[in-house]
Amino acid sequence: MENHKAAAAAVAYRLLNQTKHKSNKILHQRRLIPNSTQLNPSSSTSGFTQASVPLNQFVASYRWDLRKSSLIHTHHRKFGSVASTIVERNPNFSTINHDDLIYFDKILGAKKVIQDPEELQTANTDWMHKYKGSSKLMLQPENTTELSQILDYCNSRRLAVVPQGGNTGLVGGSVPVFDEIIINTRRMNSVISFDQVSGVLVCEAGCILENLISFLDKKGFIMPLDLGAKGSCQIGGNISTNAGGLRLVRYGSLHGTVLGLEVVLANGSVIDMLGTLRKDNTGYDLKHLFIGSEGSLGIITKVSILTPPKLSSVNIAFLACEDYISCQKLLFQAKRRLGEILSAFEFLDSQAMNLVLHHLDGVRNPLPSSIYNFYVLIETTGSNESNDKATLEAFLLHAMENGLVSDGALAQDFSQASSFWHIREGIPEALQKAGAVYKYDLSLPVEKMYDLVEEMRTRLGAAANVVGYGHLGDGNLHLNVSARQYDDAILAQIEPFVYEWTSQHRGSISAEHGLGLMKAEKIYYSKSSETVQLMASVKKLLDPNGILNPYKVIPSSLVS
Ligand code: FAD
Ligand code: MLT
Ligand code: ZN
């Protein structure tokens, strides 16, 4: 007991002596993620297998010139190590012909009609290099009118499309499965208005999240969401996936902060729901249908979002815990003792820490004196610097005295804070570099969450490295299985076990990444058949020909 107290006092001393903040900067600009194409030169294309077309033929087909032929190579694809699902191309969809290209050239101009094989290869491939489509055409509309004309035409011709923002999605939703036309929103990237009093930002869907963060920073505001992919992802993509990210514990989900949307439906009609009001109870609030619908119901073109003011005092602690129960107790205490200033509560296990230290350049362990089982990153954001600091220090002291924290460090300046965040945000990239990744994004009761990681470790033994991290403050586990290469035997150990386990514990098989292609057929693990049926009816109502992001979100049998 005495020893324990002495150790706690020593750690407390270190923490309290590191609290001199040299900078009050808000810490959301900590890391720039380059364009998704440069982010991860993953070599793991082996996760993709194709039933009817050999890979060399598939790749060669990128060079095929649409203007000369209308041959389609891909009719039937198997995502064996990715989704254990066989997907059939919907025969009701047309294929692009010469007249289509002439039409798109006419309404958009040639520079927004992309057929360049290299650009298409990038746009056909997801961030993980796990899902690859074979689209021969990407359109880049510049405004709502152009997008509306595209969809009107595609609908009448039954040409399937995939909406694409920054292409940082992690469930295969943002790339074509076959030859769907890619509609990329990157040219729709203007801020339309910002109201300094209400904090309401109105912008186009293609604005990159990090650009919005910078724009608001200058006005004294922040975005209510932040995620590691901010340098590439777009606000339209964020809303379409209902992205959670690192600050949800404080600012809530996009269902709360998005005030309005402009959306183009499959038939080209423009639905103006771009309100800027906090309160509007005039009937059904239909914008919610599009938040998290992953491009399956309409394409978001404009967004109105409530942004919180930027507060002057930000503190970040990087802590070590011996066991998972301590992480839980720490969260319980943080919610009570830090209350309204708590702005992030993230955790990672030692496997995640090792991956980051091993695979990312320039990363340093802030707590090098020992190897710990768990690490927790806590951020506070408030308006009273001395009070906030005192509150955090009192909380940490209490946590140490109660044996919840074994070691810890408080960021003393912006650069230290960035380096703490870099560890947490760098995990997906480190996993990519380590080899093949089986990625699961689960909502679970916090007390049960880590049992799944341990059970998975027991199941897989030495065959793979099982890694757990995530947004503990939101009950969101990122369970990742890292292996040298994709292997059906490993997949068979993971699925359906992971989904059954989650369902048995009344969790969700997608906390924040969405269903995409990866989990469209798994939806019943989290939704009742009546609910899925209703979703399919809504889809049929809004997109009767099923041209918007086919094969994703809803089981194909219900909508094709
Ligand atoms: P895309 O990947 O291009 O598209 C995602 C989906 O939305 C697709 O189904 C697409 O068809 C649809 N879509 C895109 N734009 C539109 C539009 N305008 N209208 C209609 N549909 C559209 N996610 C989290 O939730 N939390 C995280 O913390 C997080 N961290 C990440 C960290 C890294 C390093 C990476 C690579 C990804 C992370 N993600 C995270 C996943 C991803 O970044 C998010 O899902 C993000 O919101 C996707 O935005 P995007 O613009 O890249 O969309
Ligand atoms: C994260 O929280 O880091 C993201 O959701 C990405 C991931 O799960 O790998
Ligand atoms: Zn996440």
Coordinates of C-alpha atoms and ligand atoms in Angstrom, one line a residue:
M1 CA 0.0 0.0 0.0
E2 CA 2.8 2.4 1.0
N3 CA 4.7 1.5 -2.1
H4 CA 1.7 2.1 -4.2
K5 CA 1.2 5.5 -2.7
A6 CA 4.8 6.4 -3.2
A7 CA 4.6 5.4 -6.9
A8 CA 1.5 7.4 -7.3
A9 CA 3.1 10.4 -5.7
A10 CA 6.1 10.1 -8.1
V11 CA 3.9 10.0 -11.1
A12 CA 1.8 12.8 -9.8
Y13 CA 4.9 14.9 -9.4
R14 CA 5.9 14.3 -13.1
L15 CA 2.4 15.1 -14.3
L16 CA 2.1 18.3 -12.2
N17 CA 5.6 19.4 -13.3
Q18 CA 4.6 19.1 -16.9
T19 CA 1.6 21.4 -16.8
K20 CA 3.3 24.6 -17.9
H21 CA 1.6 25.2 -21.2
K22 CA 3.5 27.3 -23.6
S23 CA 0.7 27.5 -26.1
N24 CA -3.0 28.0 -25.9
K25 CA -3.5 27.0 -29.4
I26 CA -6.6 24.9 -30.1
L27 CA -5.1 21.6 -31.0
H28 CA -7.1 20.5 -34.0
Q29 CA -4.6 21.4 -36.6
R30 CA -2.2 18.8 -35.4
R31 CA -1.7 16.7 -38.5
L32 CA -2.1 17.0 -42.2
I33 CA -3.1 14.0 -44.1
P34 CA -2.1 14.2 -47.7
N35 CA -4.4 13.1 -50.5
S36 CA -5.6 9.6 -49.9
T37 CA -3.6 8.4 -52.9
Q38 CA -0.3 9.2 -51.1
L39 CA -1.4 8.2 -47.7
N40 CA -1.0 4.5 -47.9
P41 CA 1.0 2.8 -50.6
S42 CA -0.3 -0.5 -49.2
S43 CA 0.8 -3.5 -51.1
S44 CA -2.1 -5.6 -49.9
T45 CA -4.1 -6.0 -53.0
S46 CA -4.4 -9.7 -52.3
G47 CA -7.5 -9.2 -50.2
F48 CA -9.4 -8.9 -53.5
T49 CA -10.3 -11.8 -55.5
Q50 CA -12.4 -11.9 -58.6
A51 CA -14.4 -14.9 -59.7
S52 CA -14.7 -14.4 -63.5
V53 CA -11.9 -12.0 -64.4
P54 CA -8.2 -12.6 -63.7
L55 CA -6.4 -9.7 -62.1
N56 CA -4.1 -9.0 -65.0
Q57 CA -7.1 -8.7 -67.4
F58 CA -8.9 -6.6 -64.9
V59 CA -6.0 -4.1 -64.6
A60 CA -5.6 -4.1 -68.4
S61 CA -9.2 -3.1 -68.8
Y62 CA -8.3 0.3 -67.3
R63 CA -6.6 1.1 -70.6
W64 CA -9.7 0.2 -72.5
D65 CA -11.1 3.3 -74.3
L66 CA -14.7 3.9 -73.8
R67 CA -15.2 5.7 -77.0
K68 CA -14.2 2.6 -79.0
S69 CA -16.1 -0.2 -77.4
S70 CA -18.9 -1.0 -75.0
L71 CA -17.5 -4.3 -73.7
I72 CA -17.9 -4.8 -69.9
H73 CA -15.5 -7.3 -68.4
T74 CA -16.8 -7.6 -64.9
H75 CA -20.1 -9.3 -64.1
H76 CA -19.5 -11.4 -61.0
R77 CA -17.1 -10.6 -58.2
K78 CA -16.1 -12.3 -55.1
F79 CA -14.7 -10.4 -52.2
G80 CA -13.4 -13.5 -50.5
S81 CA -11.0 -12.1 -47.9
V82 CA -12.9 -8.9 -47.6
A83 CA -16.5 -9.5 -47.2
S84 CA -17.0 -13.2 -47.8
T85 CA -19.7 -12.0 -50.2
I86 CA -20.3 -12.8 -53.8
V87 CA -21.7 -9.8 -55.7
E88 CA -23.5 -10.1 -59.0
R89 CA -23.6 -7.1 -61.4
N90 CA -27.2 -6.0 -61.6
P91 CA -28.1 -6.8 -65.3
N92 CA -30.7 -4.0 -65.3
F93 CA -27.9 -1.4 -65.4
S94 CA -26.8 -0.1 -68.8
T95 CA -23.2 0.3 -69.8
I96 CA -21.7 3.6 -70.9
N97 CA -21.7 4.3 -74.6
H98 CA -20.4 6.9 -76.9
D99 CA -23.5 9.0 -76.8
D100 CA -23.4 9.1 -73.0
L101 CA -19.9 10.6 -73.2
I102 CA -20.9 13.2 -75.7
Y103 CA -23.8 14.2 -73.3
F104 CA -21.5 14.5 -70.3
D105 CA -18.9 16.4 -72.3
K106 CA -21.7 18.8 -73.4
I107 CA -23.1 19.5 -69.9
L108 CA -19.9 19.5 -68.0
G109 CA -17.0 20.3 -70.4
A110 CA -14.2 17.9 -71.1
K111 CA -12.1 18.6 -68.0
K112 CA -14.8 17.4 -65.7
V113 CA -15.3 14.1 -67.6
I114 CA -12.3 12.0 -66.5
Q115 CA -11.2 9.0 -68.5
D116 CA -7.5 9.1 -67.7
P117 CA -6.5 5.6 -66.6
E118 CA -4.3 6.7 -63.8
E119 CA -6.9 9.0 -62.3
L120 CA -9.4 6.3 -62.7
Q121 CA -7.2 3.7 -61.0
T122 CA -6.9 5.9 -58.0
A123 CA -10.6 6.7 -57.9
N124 CA -11.5 3.0 -58.3
T125 CA -9.4 2.0 -55.3
D126 CA -10.3 2.6 -51.7
W127 CA -7.9 3.9 -49.0
M128 CA -7.1 0.4 -47.7
H129 CA -6.4 -0.9 -51.2
K130 CA -8.8 -3.6 -50.4
Y131 CA -11.8 -2.8 -52.7
K132 CA -11.3 -2.1 -56.4
G133 CA -13.8 -1.2 -59.0
S134 CA -13.5 -1.0 -62.7
S135 CA -15.2 2.2 -63.6
K136 CA -14.2 3.8 -66.8
L137 CA -15.6 7.2 -66.0
M138 CA -15.4 9.8 -63.3
L139 CA -17.5 12.9 -63.4
Q140 CA -16.6 16.0 -61.4
P141 CA -19.6 18.4 -61.3
E142 CA -19.0 21.9 -60.2
N143 CA -22.4 22.8 -58.9
T144 CA -25.8 21.4 -58.0
T145 CA -27.3 22.1 -61.4
E146 CA -24.6 20.0 -63.1
L147 CA -25.0 17.2 -60.6
S148 CA -28.8 17.3 -61.1
Q149 CA -28.4 17.0 -64.9
I150 CA -26.0 14.1 -64.4
L151 CA -28.3 12.1 -62.2
D152 CA -31.4 12.9 -64.3
Y153 CA -29.6 11.5 -67.3
C154 CA -28.1 8.5 -65.5
N155 CA -31.5 7.6 -64.1
S156 CA -33.2 7.7 -67.4
R157 CA -30.4 5.6 -68.9
R158 CA -30.2 3.3 -65.9
L159 CA -26.5 4.0 -65.5
A160 CA -25.4 3.2 -61.9
V161 CA -23.3 5.7 -60.0
V162 CA -21.1 5.9 -56.9
P163 CA -20.9 9.2 -55.0
Q164 CA -17.4 9.8 -53.9
G165 CA -15.9 12.5 -51.6
G166 CA -12.4 12.2 -50.3
N167 CA -12.4 8.4 -50.7
T168 CA -11.2 7.7 -47.2
G169 CA -14.1 5.4 -46.3
L170 CA -13.2 2.1 -44.7
V171 CA -16.0 -0.2 -45.7
G172 CA -15.8 -0.2 -49.5
G173 CA -18.6 2.3 -49.9
S174 CA -16.8 5.0 -51.9
V175 CA -15.6 3.0 -54.9
P176 CA -17.4 1.2 -57.6
V177 CA -18.0 -2.6 -57.4
F178 CA -18.2 -3.0 -61.1
D179 CA -18.4 -0.2 -63.7
E180 CA -20.5 2.4 -61.9
I181 CA -19.8 6.0 -62.9
I182 CA -17.9 7.8 -60.1
I183 CA -19.4 11.1 -59.2
N184 CA -16.7 13.0 -57.3
T185 CA -17.7 16.2 -55.4
R186 CA -14.2 17.7 -55.1
R187 CA -15.0 20.7 -57.3
M188 CA -17.9 21.7 -55.1
N189 CA -15.7 23.2 -52.4
S190 CA -16.9 26.7 -51.6
V191 CA -17.9 28.1 -48.2
I192 CA -21.2 29.8 -48.8
S193 CA -21.7 31.7 -45.6
F194 CA -20.7 31.9 -42.0
D195 CA -22.8 33.5 -39.2
Q196 CA -20.5 34.8 -36.5
V197 CA -23.3 35.0 -34.0
S198 CA -25.0 31.7 -34.4
G199 CA -21.8 29.8 -35.5
V200 CA -23.7 28.3 -38.5
L201 CA -21.5 27.4 -41.4
V202 CA -23.1 26.8 -44.8
C203 CA -20.8 25.2 -47.4
E204 CA -20.7 22.9 -50.4
A205 CA -20.3 19.2 -49.8
G206 CA -16.9 18.9 -51.4
C207 CA -15.1 21.1 -48.8
I208 CA -12.3 19.2 -47.3
L209 CA -12.8 18.9 -43.5
E210 CA -9.3 20.3 -42.7
N211 CA -10.0 23.4 -44.9
L212 CA -13.2 24.0 -43.0
I213 CA -11.3 23.6 -39.7
S214 CA -8.7 26.3 -40.9
F215 CA -11.5 28.6 -42.2
L216 CA -13.3 28.5 -38.8
D217 CA -10.1 28.8 -36.8
K218 CA -9.6 32.2 -38.2
K219 CA -13.1 33.2 -37.2
G220 CA -12.7 31.8 -33.7
F221 CA -14.7 28.6 -34.2
I222 CA -14.1 24.9 -34.6
M223 CA -15.8 22.1 -36.5
P224 CA -17.8 19.8 -34.2
L225 CA -16.1 16.8 -35.7
D226 CA -12.5 15.9 -36.2
L227 CA -10.9 12.7 -37.5
G228 CA -7.5 11.4 -38.7
A229 CA -8.5 11.6 -42.3
K230 CA -9.3 15.3 -42.1
G231 CA -6.8 16.3 -44.8
S232 CA -8.6 14.3 -47.4
C233 CA -12.2 13.6 -46.3
Q234 CA -15.0 16.0 -47.4
I235 CA -17.8 17.3 -45.3
G236 CA -20.3 15.6 -47.7
G237 CA -18.6 12.3 -47.1
N238 CA -18.5 12.9 -43.4
I239 CA -22.2 13.5 -43.3
S240 CA -23.0 10.6 -45.6
T241 CA -21.2 8.3 -43.3
N242 CA -22.3 10.1 -40.2
A243 CA -18.7 10.1 -39.2
G244 CA -18.0 10.1 -35.4
G245 CA -14.4 10.8 -34.8
L246 CA -12.4 12.1 -31.9
R247 CA -14.7 14.7 -30.4
L248 CA -18.1 13.1 -30.5
V249 CA -17.9 12.6 -26.7
R250 CA -18.1 16.4 -26.5
Y251 CA -20.0 17.7 -29.5
G252 CA -22.3 14.8 -30.2
S253 CA -23.2 13.2 -33.5
L254 CA -23.8 14.9 -36.9
H255 CA -27.5 14.1 -36.4
G256 CA -27.3 16.9 -33.8
T257 CA -25.0 19.4 -35.4
V258 CA -26.1 19.3 -39.0
L259 CA -28.9 21.8 -39.3
G260 CA -29.7 21.5 -43.0
L261 CA -28.8 19.8 -46.3
E262 CA -29.3 20.3 -50.0
V263 CA -29.6 16.9 -51.7
V264 CA -30.0 15.7 -55.3
L265 CA -32.1 12.6 -55.6
A266 CA -31.5 9.8 -58.1
N267 CA -33.9 11.4 -60.7
G268 CA -32.1 14.7 -60.5
S269 CA -34.6 16.6 -58.3
V270 CA -33.0 19.0 -55.9
I271 CA -34.3 18.9 -52.4
D272 CA -33.7 22.1 -50.5
M273 CA -33.6 21.3 -46.8
L274 CA -30.7 23.8 -46.2
G275 CA -32.2 25.4 -43.1
T276 CA -30.0 27.1 -40.6
L277 CA -32.4 27.0 -37.7
R278 CA -31.7 25.2 -34.4
K279 CA -35.4 24.5 -34.0
D280 CA -37.8 23.6 -36.8
N281 CA -40.6 21.1 -36.1
T282 CA -42.6 21.5 -39.3
G283 CA -43.2 17.9 -40.0
Y284 CA -40.7 15.1 -40.8
D285 CA -37.1 16.1 -40.5
L286 CA -36.0 14.4 -43.7
K287 CA -32.4 15.5 -43.7
H288 CA -31.8 12.8 -41.2
L289 CA -32.5 10.2 -43.8
F290 CA -29.4 11.3 -45.7
I291 CA -27.1 11.6 -42.7
G292 CA -25.4 8.2 -42.6
S293 CA -27.1 6.8 -45.8
E294 CA -23.7 6.4 -47.5
G295 CA -24.8 7.8 -50.8
S296 CA -27.6 5.3 -51.3
L297 CA -30.5 7.8 -51.1
G298 CA -29.2 11.0 -52.7
I299 CA -26.1 13.0 -53.2
I300 CA -25.5 15.8 -50.7
T301 CA -24.5 19.0 -52.4
K302 CA -24.7 21.6 -49.6
V303 CA -24.5 21.5 -45.9
S304 CA -25.5 23.8 -43.0
I305 CA -23.7 22.9 -39.7
L306 CA -23.6 24.3 -36.2
T307 CA -20.0 25.0 -35.1
P308 CA -18.9 25.6 -31.5
P309 CA -16.7 28.5 -30.5
K310 CA -13.0 27.9 -30.2
L311 CA -12.1 28.0 -26.5
S312 CA -8.8 29.1 -25.3
S313 CA -7.6 26.4 -22.9
V314 CA -6.8 23.0 -24.2
N315 CA -5.0 20.3 -22.2
I316 CA -3.9 16.8 -23.2
A317 CA -2.8 14.0 -21.0
F318 CA -1.3 10.7 -22.2
L319 CA -1.8 8.1 -19.6
A320 CA -0.9 4.4 -19.0
C321 CA -3.3 1.9 -17.3
E322 CA -2.4 -1.6 -16.2
D323 CA -5.7 -3.2 -17.1
Y324 CA -8.9 -2.5 -19.0
I325 CA -11.0 -2.2 -15.9
S326 CA -8.8 0.8 -14.9
C327 CA -9.5 2.4 -18.3
Q328 CA -13.2 2.0 -17.6
K329 CA -13.0 3.4 -14.2
L330 CA -11.0 6.3 -15.5
L331 CA -13.7 7.1 -18.0
F332 CA -16.3 6.9 -15.3
Q333 CA -14.3 9.4 -13.2
A334 CA -13.5 11.6 -16.2
K335 CA -17.1 12.1 -17.0
R336 CA -17.9 13.2 -13.5
R337 CA -14.7 15.1 -12.6
L338 CA -13.9 16.7 -15.9
G339 CA -17.6 17.1 -16.9
E340 CA -18.2 19.8 -19.4
I341 CA -14.5 20.3 -20.3
L342 CA -13.9 16.7 -21.4
S343 CA -13.4 16.9 -25.2
A344 CA -11.8 13.5 -26.0
F345 CA -11.3 10.1 -24.3
E346 CA -9.5 7.7 -26.6
F347 CA -7.8 4.4 -25.8
L348 CA -5.3 2.1 -27.4
D349 CA -3.8 -1.2 -26.2
S350 CA -0.1 -2.1 -26.2
Q351 CA -0.4 -3.9 -29.6
A352 CA -1.6 -0.7 -31.2
M353 CA 1.2 1.3 -29.5
N354 CA 3.8 -1.1 -30.7
L355 CA 2.5 -0.9 -34.3
V356 CA 2.7 2.9 -34.3
L357 CA 6.2 2.9 -32.8
H358 CA 7.4 0.4 -35.3
H359 CA 5.8 1.7 -38.5
L360 CA 5.5 5.5 -38.2
D361 CA 8.5 7.7 -38.6
G362 CA 9.4 10.1 -35.8
V363 CA 6.9 8.7 -33.2
R364 CA 8.2 8.6 -29.6
N365 CA 6.6 6.8 -26.7
P366 CA 5.7 9.6 -24.2
L367 CA 5.9 7.0 -21.4
P368 CA 9.0 5.0 -22.2
S369 CA 10.0 3.8 -18.7
S370 CA 7.8 0.7 -18.9
I371 CA 5.6 -1.3 -21.2
Y372 CA 2.0 -0.8 -20.3
N373 CA -1.1 -2.8 -21.3
F374 CA -3.3 0.2 -22.1
Y375 CA -2.9 3.9 -23.0
V376 CA -5.6 6.6 -22.7
L377 CA -5.5 10.0 -24.3
I378 CA -7.6 12.6 -22.5
E379 CA -8.2 16.1 -23.9
T380 CA -10.0 18.9 -22.1
T381 CA -11.2 22.1 -23.8
G382 CA -12.5 25.0 -21.8
S383 CA -12.5 28.7 -21.4
N384 CA -10.8 29.2 -18.0
E385 CA -7.2 28.2 -18.3
S386 CA -6.2 28.1 -14.6
N387 CA -9.5 26.4 -13.6
D388 CA -9.3 23.8 -16.4
K389 CA -5.7 23.0 -15.6
A390 CA -6.5 22.6 -11.9
T391 CA -9.5 20.5 -12.6
L392 CA -7.5 18.1 -14.8
E393 CA -4.6 17.9 -12.3
A394 CA -7.0 17.1 -9.5
F395 CA -8.6 14.5 -11.6
L396 CA -5.2 12.9 -12.5
L397 CA -4.0 13.0 -8.9
H398 CA -7.2 11.3 -7.8
A399 CA -6.9 8.7 -10.5
M400 CA -3.3 7.9 -9.5
E401 CA -4.0 7.7 -5.8
N402 CA -6.7 5.2 -6.7
G403 CA -4.3 3.2 -8.8
L404 CA -6.2 3.7 -12.1
V405 CA -3.2 5.3 -13.8
S406 CA 0.3 3.9 -13.7
D407 CA 2.1 6.6 -15.5
G408 CA 1.3 9.7 -17.5
A409 CA 2.4 12.9 -19.2
L410 CA 0.8 16.2 -19.8
A411 CA 1.5 18.0 -23.1
Q412 CA 3.4 21.2 -22.3
D413 CA 3.1 22.8 -25.7
F414 CA 1.5 22.4 -29.1
S415 CA 4.2 20.1 -30.5
Q416 CA 3.9 17.7 -27.6
A417 CA 0.1 17.7 -27.9
S418 CA 0.5 17.0 -31.6
S419 CA 2.8 14.1 -30.9
F420 CA 0.3 12.6 -28.4
W421 CA -2.4 12.8 -31.0
H422 CA -0.2 11.5 -33.7
I423 CA 0.1 8.2 -31.8
R424 CA -3.7 7.8 -31.6
E425 CA -4.5 9.0 -35.1
G426 CA -1.6 7.2 -36.6
I427 CA -2.9 3.7 -35.8
P428 CA -4.9 3.1 -39.0
E429 CA -1.8 4.1 -41.1
A430 CA 0.5 1.9 -39.0
L431 CA -1.9 -1.0 -39.4
Q432 CA -1.9 -0.5 -43.2
K433 CA 1.9 -0.6 -43.2
A434 CA 2.0 -3.8 -41.1
G435 CA 0.2 -5.8 -43.8
A436 CA -3.3 -7.2 -44.3
V437 CA -5.9 -5.7 -42.0
Y438 CA -9.4 -7.0 -41.1
K439 CA -11.1 -4.0 -39.7
Y440 CA -14.2 -4.0 -37.4
D441 CA -15.8 -0.9 -36.0
L442 CA -18.2 -1.8 -33.2
S443 CA -20.4 -0.2 -30.7
L444 CA -20.5 -2.2 -27.5
P445 CA -21.2 -1.7 -23.8
V446 CA -17.9 -0.3 -22.5
E447 CA -17.6 -3.0 -19.8
K448 CA -17.7 -5.8 -22.4
M449 CA -15.8 -4.2 -25.1
Y450 CA -12.3 -5.5 -24.5
D451 CA -13.5 -9.1 -23.8
L452 CA -14.0 -9.4 -27.5
V453 CA -10.4 -8.4 -28.3
E454 CA -9.2 -11.0 -25.8
E455 CA -11.5 -13.7 -27.2
M456 CA -10.3 -12.9 -30.7
R457 CA -6.7 -13.3 -29.5
T458 CA -7.5 -16.7 -28.1
R459 CA -9.2 -17.8 -31.3
L460 CA -6.5 -16.6 -33.6
G461 CA -3.4 -17.5 -31.5
A462 CA -0.2 -16.8 -33.4
A463 CA -1.9 -16.5 -36.8
A464 CA -2.5 -12.8 -36.4
N465 CA -2.0 -9.7 -34.2
V466 CA -5.2 -8.6 -32.6
V467 CA -5.3 -4.9 -31.9
G468 CA -7.8 -2.8 -29.9
Y469 CA -8.3 0.9 -29.9
G470 CA -11.0 3.5 -30.3
H471 CA -13.3 6.1 -28.9
L472 CA -13.8 4.7 -25.5
G473 CA -15.8 7.7 -24.4
D474 CA -18.4 6.8 -27.0
G475 CA -18.4 3.0 -26.4
N476 CA -16.7 2.5 -29.9
L477 CA -14.2 -0.2 -30.3
H478 CA -11.9 -0.5 -33.3
L479 CA -11.0 -4.2 -33.4
N480 CA -8.4 -4.8 -36.0
V481 CA -6.8 -8.1 -37.0
S482 CA -3.4 -7.6 -38.6
A483 CA -1.9 -10.4 -40.5
R484 CA 1.0 -10.8 -43.0
Q485 CA -1.5 -11.4 -45.8
Y486 CA -5.2 -12.0 -46.4
D487 CA -6.1 -15.6 -45.7
D488 CA -9.5 -17.2 -45.8
A489 CA -8.7 -19.4 -42.8
I490 CA -8.1 -16.3 -40.7
L491 CA -11.3 -14.7 -42.0
A492 CA -13.2 -17.8 -41.1
Q493 CA -12.0 -17.5 -37.5
I494 CA -13.1 -13.9 -37.3
E495 CA -16.5 -13.9 -39.2
P496 CA -19.3 -14.5 -38.4
F497 CA -18.0 -14.8 -34.8
V498 CA -17.3 -11.1 -34.5
Y499 CA -20.8 -10.2 -35.7
E500 CA -22.6 -12.8 -33.6
W501 CA -20.7 -11.7 -30.5
T502 CA -21.6 -8.1 -31.1
S503 CA -25.2 -8.9 -31.7
Q504 CA -25.4 -11.1 -28.6
H505 CA -24.2 -8.1 -26.6
R506 CA -26.7 -5.8 -28.2
G507 CA -24.0 -3.8 -30.0
S508 CA -23.8 -2.4 -33.4
I509 CA -21.6 -3.9 -36.2
S510 CA -21.0 -0.4 -37.4
A511 CA -20.4 2.4 -34.9
E512 CA -19.2 5.1 -37.3
H513 CA -17.7 3.7 -40.5
G514 CA -21.0 2.6 -42.1
L515 CA -21.9 -0.6 -43.8
G516 CA -20.7 0.1 -47.4
L517 CA -20.1 -3.0 -49.4
M518 CA -18.3 -4.8 -46.5
K519 CA -21.3 -5.1 -44.3
A520 CA -24.4 -4.6 -46.5
E521 CA -25.3 -8.3 -46.2
K522 CA -24.6 -8.3 -42.4
I523 CA -27.1 -5.6 -41.6
Y524 CA -29.4 -8.1 -39.8
Y525 CA -26.9 -8.5 -37.0
S526 CA -27.8 -5.0 -35.9
K527 CA -31.3 -4.3 -37.4
S528 CA -34.5 -6.2 -37.3
S529 CA -35.9 -7.6 -40.6
E530 CA -38.8 -5.2 -40.4
T531 CA -36.4 -2.2 -40.1
V532 CA -34.3 -3.4 -43.0
Q533 CA -37.5 -3.9 -45.1
L534 CA -38.6 -0.4 -44.3
M535 CA -35.1 0.9 -45.3
A536 CA -35.5 -1.0 -48.6
S537 CA -38.9 0.7 -49.1
V538 CA -37.4 4.1 -48.5
K539 CA -34.6 3.3 -51.0
K540 CA -37.1 2.2 -53.6
L541 CA -39.2 5.3 -53.1
L542 CA -36.2 7.7 -53.5
D543 CA -34.2 5.6 -56.0
P544 CA -36.7 3.3 -57.9
N545 CA -34.0 2.2 -60.4
G546 CA -31.5 1.6 -57.7
I547 CA -28.8 3.5 -59.5
L548 CA -27.3 5.2 -56.4
N549 CA -24.4 3.3 -54.9
P550 CA -25.7 -0.2 -55.7
Y551 CA -24.6 -3.3 -53.7
K552 CA -24.0 -1.1 -50.6
V553 CA -25.8 -0.6 -47.3
I554 CA -28.9 -2.7 -48.0
P555 CA -28.8 -6.4 -49.0
S556 CA -28.9 -6.5 -52.8
S557 CA -31.8 -9.0 -52.9
L558 CA -34.1 -6.4 -51.4
V559 CA -33.4 -3.6 -53.8
S560 CA -32.4 -5.0 -57.2
Ligands
FAD1 P1 -15.8 8.8 -49.1 O1 -14.9 7.8 -48.5 O2 -15.5 9.3 -50.4 O3 -17.3 8.2 -49.1 C1 -17.8 7.6 -48.0 C2 -19.3 7.2 -48.3 O4 -20.1 8.4 -48.4 C3 -19.5 6.4 -49.6 O5 -20.6 5.5 -49.4 C4 -19.9 7.5 -50.6 O6 -20.6 7.0 -51.6 C5 -20.6 8.5 -49.7 N1 -20.5 9.9 -50.1 C6 -19.4 10.6 -50.2 N2 -19.7 11.9 -50.5 C7 -21.1 11.9 -50.6 C8 -22.0 13.0 -50.9 N3 -21.6 14.2 -51.1 N4 -23.3 12.6 -50.9 C9 -23.7 11.4 -50.7 N5 -22.9 10.4 -50.5 C10 -21.6 10.7 -50.4 N6 -14.5 7.6 -39.7 C11 -15.0 8.0 -38.5 O7 -16.3 8.0 -38.4 N7 -14.3 8.4 -37.4 C12 -13.0 8.4 -37.5 O8 -12.3 8.7 -36.5 C13 -12.3 8.1 -38.7 N8 -11.0 8.2 -38.8 C14 -10.4 7.8 -40.0 C15 -9.0 7.9 -40.1 C16 -8.3 7.5 -41.2 C17 -6.8 7.6 -41.3 C18 -9.1 7.1 -42.3 C19 -8.4 6.7 -43.6 C20 -10.5 7.0 -42.3 C21 -11.1 7.4 -41.1 N9 -12.5 7.3 -41.0 C22 -13.1 7.7 -39.8 C23 -13.3 6.9 -42.1 C24 -13.6 8.0 -43.2 O9 -12.7 9.0 -43.1 C25 -15.0 8.6 -42.9 O10 -15.9 7.7 -43.2 C26 -15.3 9.9 -43.7 O11 -16.4 10.5 -43.2 C27 -15.4 9.6 -45.2 O12 -15.4 10.9 -45.9 P2 -15.0 10.9 -47.4 O13 -15.2 12.3 -47.9 O14 -13.6 10.4 -47.6 O15 -16.1 10.0 -48.1
MLT2 C1 -10.0 5.8 -36.0 O1 -10.7 6.1 -35.0 O2 -8.8 5.8 -36.0 C2 -10.7 5.6 -37.3 O3 -12.1 5.3 -37.2 C3 -10.0 4.7 -38.3 C4 -9.9 3.2 -37.9 O4 -10.8 2.7 -37.2 O5 -9.0 2.6 -38.2
ZN3 ZN -12.8 5.8 -35.2

